[in-house]
PDB file of C-alpha atoms and ligand atoms in Angstrom:
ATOM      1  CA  UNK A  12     -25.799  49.082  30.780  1.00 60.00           C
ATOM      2  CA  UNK A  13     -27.446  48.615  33.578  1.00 73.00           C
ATOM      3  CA  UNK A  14     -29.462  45.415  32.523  1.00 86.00           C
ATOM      4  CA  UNK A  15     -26.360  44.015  30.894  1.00 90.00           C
ATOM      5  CA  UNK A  16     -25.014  44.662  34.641  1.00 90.00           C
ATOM      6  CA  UNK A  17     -27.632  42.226  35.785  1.00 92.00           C
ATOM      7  CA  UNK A  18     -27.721  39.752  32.919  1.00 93.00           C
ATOM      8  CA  UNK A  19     -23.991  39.312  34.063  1.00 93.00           C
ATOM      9  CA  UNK A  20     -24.282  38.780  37.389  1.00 94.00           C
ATOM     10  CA  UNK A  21     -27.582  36.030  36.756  1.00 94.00           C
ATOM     11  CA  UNK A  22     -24.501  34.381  34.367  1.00 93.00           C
ATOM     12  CA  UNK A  23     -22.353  34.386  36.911  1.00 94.00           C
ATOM     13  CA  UNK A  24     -24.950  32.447  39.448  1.00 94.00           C
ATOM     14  CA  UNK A  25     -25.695  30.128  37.134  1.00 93.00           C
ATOM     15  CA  UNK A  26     -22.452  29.384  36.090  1.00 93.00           C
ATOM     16  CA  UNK A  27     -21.566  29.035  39.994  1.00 92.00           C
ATOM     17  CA  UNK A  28     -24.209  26.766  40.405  1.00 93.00           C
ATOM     18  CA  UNK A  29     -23.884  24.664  37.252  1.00 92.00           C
ATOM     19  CA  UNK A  30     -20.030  23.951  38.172  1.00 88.00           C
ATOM     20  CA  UNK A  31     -21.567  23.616  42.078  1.00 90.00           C
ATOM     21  CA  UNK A  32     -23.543  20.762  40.358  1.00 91.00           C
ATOM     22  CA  UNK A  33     -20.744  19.098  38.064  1.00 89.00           C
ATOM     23  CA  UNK A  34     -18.444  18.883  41.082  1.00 88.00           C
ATOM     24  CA  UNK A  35     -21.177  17.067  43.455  1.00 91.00           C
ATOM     25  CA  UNK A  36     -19.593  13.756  44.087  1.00 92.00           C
ATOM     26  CA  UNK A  37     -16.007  14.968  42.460  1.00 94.00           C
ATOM     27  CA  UNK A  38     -12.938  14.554  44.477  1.00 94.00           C
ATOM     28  CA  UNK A  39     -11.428  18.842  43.708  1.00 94.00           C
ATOM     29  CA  UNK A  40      -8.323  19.688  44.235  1.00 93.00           C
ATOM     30  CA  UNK A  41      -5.733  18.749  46.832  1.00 95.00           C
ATOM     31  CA  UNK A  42      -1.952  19.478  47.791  1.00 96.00           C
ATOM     32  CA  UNK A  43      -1.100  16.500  45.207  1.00 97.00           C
ATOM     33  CA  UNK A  44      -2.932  18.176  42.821  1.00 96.00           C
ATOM     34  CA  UNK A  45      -1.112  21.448  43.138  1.00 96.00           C
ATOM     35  CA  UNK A  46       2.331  19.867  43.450  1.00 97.00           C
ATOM     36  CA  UNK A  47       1.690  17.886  40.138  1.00 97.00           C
ATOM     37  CA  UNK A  48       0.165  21.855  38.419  1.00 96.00           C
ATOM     38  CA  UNK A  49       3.506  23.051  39.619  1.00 96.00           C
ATOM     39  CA  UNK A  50       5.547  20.364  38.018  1.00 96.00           C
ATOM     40  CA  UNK A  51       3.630  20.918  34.868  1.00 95.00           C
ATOM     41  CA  UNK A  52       4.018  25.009  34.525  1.00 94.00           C
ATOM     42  CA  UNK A  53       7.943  24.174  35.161  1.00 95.00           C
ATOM     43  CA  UNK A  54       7.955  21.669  32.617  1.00 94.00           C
ATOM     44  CA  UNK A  55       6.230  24.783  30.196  1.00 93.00           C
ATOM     45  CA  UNK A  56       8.643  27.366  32.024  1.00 94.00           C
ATOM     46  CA  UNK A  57      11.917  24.855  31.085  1.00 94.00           C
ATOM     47  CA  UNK A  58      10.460  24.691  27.229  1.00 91.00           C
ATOM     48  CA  UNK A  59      11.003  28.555  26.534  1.00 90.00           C
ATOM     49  CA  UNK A  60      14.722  28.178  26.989  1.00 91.00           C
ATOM     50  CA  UNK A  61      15.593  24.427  25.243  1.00 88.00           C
ATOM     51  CA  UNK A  62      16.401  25.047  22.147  1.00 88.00           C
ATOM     52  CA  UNK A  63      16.639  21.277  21.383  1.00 91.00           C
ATOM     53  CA  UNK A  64      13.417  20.592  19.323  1.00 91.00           C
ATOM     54  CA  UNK A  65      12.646  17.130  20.464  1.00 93.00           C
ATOM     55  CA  UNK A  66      13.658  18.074  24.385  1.00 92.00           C
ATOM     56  CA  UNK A  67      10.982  20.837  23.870  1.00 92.00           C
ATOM     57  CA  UNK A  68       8.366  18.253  22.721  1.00 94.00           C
ATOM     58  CA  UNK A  69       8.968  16.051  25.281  1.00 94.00           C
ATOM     59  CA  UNK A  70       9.338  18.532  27.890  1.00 94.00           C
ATOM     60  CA  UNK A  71       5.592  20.083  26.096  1.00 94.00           C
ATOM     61  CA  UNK A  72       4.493  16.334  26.484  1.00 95.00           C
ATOM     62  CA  UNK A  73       5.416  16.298  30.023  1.00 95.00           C
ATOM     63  CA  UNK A  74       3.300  19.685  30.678  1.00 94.00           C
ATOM     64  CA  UNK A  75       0.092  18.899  29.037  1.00 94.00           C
ATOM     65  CA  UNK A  76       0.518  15.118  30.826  1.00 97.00           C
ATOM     66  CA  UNK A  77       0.891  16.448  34.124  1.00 96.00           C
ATOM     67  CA  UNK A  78      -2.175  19.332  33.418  1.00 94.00           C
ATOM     68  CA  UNK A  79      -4.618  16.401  32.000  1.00 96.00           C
ATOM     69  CA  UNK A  80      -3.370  14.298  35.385  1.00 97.00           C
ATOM     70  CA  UNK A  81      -4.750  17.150  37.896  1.00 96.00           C
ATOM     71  CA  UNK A  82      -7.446  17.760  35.819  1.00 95.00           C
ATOM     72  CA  UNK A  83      -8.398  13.937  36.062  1.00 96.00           C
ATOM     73  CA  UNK A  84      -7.985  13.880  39.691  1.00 96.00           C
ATOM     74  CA  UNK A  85      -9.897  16.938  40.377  1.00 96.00           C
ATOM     75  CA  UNK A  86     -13.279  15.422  38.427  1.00 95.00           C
ATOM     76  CA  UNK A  87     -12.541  11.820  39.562  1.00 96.00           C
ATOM     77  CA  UNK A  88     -15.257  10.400  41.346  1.00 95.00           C
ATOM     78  CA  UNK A  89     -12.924   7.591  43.193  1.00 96.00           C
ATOM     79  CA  UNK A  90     -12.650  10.427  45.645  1.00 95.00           C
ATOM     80  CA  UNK A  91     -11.020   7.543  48.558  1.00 96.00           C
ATOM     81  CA  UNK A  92      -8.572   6.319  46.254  1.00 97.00           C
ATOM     82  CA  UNK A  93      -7.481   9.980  45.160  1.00 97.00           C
ATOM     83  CA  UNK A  94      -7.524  10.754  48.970  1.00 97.00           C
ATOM     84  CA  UNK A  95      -5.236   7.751  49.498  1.00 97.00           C
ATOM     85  CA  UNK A  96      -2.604   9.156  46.966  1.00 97.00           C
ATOM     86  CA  UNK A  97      -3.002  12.492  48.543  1.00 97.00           C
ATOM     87  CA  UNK A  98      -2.078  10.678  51.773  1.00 96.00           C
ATOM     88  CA  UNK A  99       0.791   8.801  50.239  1.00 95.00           C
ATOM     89  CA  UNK A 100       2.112  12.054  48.505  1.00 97.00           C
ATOM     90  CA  UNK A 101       2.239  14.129  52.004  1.00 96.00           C
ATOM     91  CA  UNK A 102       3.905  11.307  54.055  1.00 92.00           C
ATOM     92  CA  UNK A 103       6.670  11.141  51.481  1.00 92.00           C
ATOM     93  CA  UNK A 104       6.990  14.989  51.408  1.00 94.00           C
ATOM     94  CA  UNK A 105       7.715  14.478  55.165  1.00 91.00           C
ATOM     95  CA  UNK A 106      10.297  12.060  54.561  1.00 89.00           C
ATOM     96  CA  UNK A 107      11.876  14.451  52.703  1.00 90.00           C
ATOM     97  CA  UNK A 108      11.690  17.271  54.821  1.00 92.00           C
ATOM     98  CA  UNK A 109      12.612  15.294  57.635  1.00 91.00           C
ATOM     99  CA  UNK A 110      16.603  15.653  57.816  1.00 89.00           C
ATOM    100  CA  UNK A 111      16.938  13.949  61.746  1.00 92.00           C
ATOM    101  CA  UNK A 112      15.841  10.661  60.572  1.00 94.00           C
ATOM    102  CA  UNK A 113      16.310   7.712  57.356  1.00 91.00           C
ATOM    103  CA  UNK A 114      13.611   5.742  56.679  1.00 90.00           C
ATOM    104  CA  UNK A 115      14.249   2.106  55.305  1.00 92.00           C
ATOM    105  CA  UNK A 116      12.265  -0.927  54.206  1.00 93.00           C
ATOM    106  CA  UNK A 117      12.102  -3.954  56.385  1.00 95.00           C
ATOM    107  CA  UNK A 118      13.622  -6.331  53.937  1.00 95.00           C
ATOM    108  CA  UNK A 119      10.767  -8.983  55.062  1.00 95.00           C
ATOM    109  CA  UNK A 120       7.213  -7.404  55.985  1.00 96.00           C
ATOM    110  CA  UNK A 121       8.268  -4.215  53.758  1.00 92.00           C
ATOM    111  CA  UNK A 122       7.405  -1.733  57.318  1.00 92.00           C
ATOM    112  CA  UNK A 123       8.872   1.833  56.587  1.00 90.00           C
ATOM    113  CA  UNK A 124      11.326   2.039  59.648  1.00 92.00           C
ATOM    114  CA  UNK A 125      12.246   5.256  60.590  1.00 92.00           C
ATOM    115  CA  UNK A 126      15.687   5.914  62.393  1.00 92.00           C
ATOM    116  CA  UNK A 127      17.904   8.621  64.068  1.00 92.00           C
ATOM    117  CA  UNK A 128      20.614   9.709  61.290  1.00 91.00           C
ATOM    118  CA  UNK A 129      23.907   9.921  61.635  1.00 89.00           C
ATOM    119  CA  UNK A 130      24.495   6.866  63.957  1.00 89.00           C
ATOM    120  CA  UNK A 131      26.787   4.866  62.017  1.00 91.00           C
ATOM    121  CA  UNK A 132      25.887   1.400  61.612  1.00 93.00           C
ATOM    122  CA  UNK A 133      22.864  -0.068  63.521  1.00 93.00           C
ATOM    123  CA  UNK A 134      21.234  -2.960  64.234  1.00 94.00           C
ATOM    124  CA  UNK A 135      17.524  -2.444  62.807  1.00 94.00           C
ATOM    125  CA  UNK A 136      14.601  -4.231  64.360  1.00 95.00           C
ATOM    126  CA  UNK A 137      11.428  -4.013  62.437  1.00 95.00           C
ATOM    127  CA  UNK A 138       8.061  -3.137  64.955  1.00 94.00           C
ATOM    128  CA  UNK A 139       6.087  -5.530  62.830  1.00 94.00           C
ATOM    129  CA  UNK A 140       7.835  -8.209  62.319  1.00 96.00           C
ATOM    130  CA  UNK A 141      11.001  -8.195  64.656  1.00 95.00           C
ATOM    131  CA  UNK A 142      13.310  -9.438  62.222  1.00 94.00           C
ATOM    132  CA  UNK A 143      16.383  -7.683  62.327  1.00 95.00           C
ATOM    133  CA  UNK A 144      18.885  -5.873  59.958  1.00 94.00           C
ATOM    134  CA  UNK A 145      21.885  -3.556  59.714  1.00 94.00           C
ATOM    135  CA  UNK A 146      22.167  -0.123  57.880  1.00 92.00           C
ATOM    136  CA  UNK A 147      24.330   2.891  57.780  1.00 89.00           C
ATOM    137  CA  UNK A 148      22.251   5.718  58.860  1.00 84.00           C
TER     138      UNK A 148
HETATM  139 ZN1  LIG B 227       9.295  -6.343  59.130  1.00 92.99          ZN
END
């Protein structure tokens, strides 16, 4: 029992070290990554109560599209660009989460503009460009 013990463990490290080598040079796993798991097991979660055959496909579509995604991103080996969408993802999560300001496009130079909410209507003007526009905030 013993040497199976052992013969497990040496498994183990080489295992460890093997996936060590696979992921040299591999972007992992990020908060995009986990967000987009997340979206996937709901997607699997919603199919055990449709009882609408071709929702449940779809929805089982869905899962295995957003599993195959992550698992894409984590082995990429584009690791700036999948750093860039991690970026992107966590700067709109903090739009979201941020309920004292809107954010609008500047209809010319396309600058996110962030405002104070609940103002009424004010006159924008874009840092970049300085042109100028109204909105309801
Ligand atoms: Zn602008």
């Amino acid at each position: 029992m013993n040497g199976f013990g052992s013969w497990l463990r040496q498994l183990g490290a080489k295992l460890g070290a093997g996936m060590r080598n696979f992921m040299v040079g591999r972007y992992g796993t990020d908060k995009l990554n986990t967000a987009i798991l997340g979206a996937g097991l709901i997607a699997c979660v919603i199919t055990m109560f449709t009882k609408n055959k071709l929702f449940d496909l779809i929805l089982a579509l869905i899962a295995y599209g957003f599993m195959f995604w992550a698992l894409s991103r984590t082995f990429s080996r584009n690791t700036y660009k999948r750093y860039q969408e991690n970026r992107k993802f966590l700067q709109l999560m903090d739009w979201i989460k941020d309920r004292q300001h809107r954010y609008y496009n500047c209809p010319r130079c396309r600058q996110v503009v962030r405002v104070p909410r609940g103002k009424g209507k004010i006159a924008i003007t874009c840092p970049k460009c300085r042109k100028k526009f109204i909105k309801k905030t």
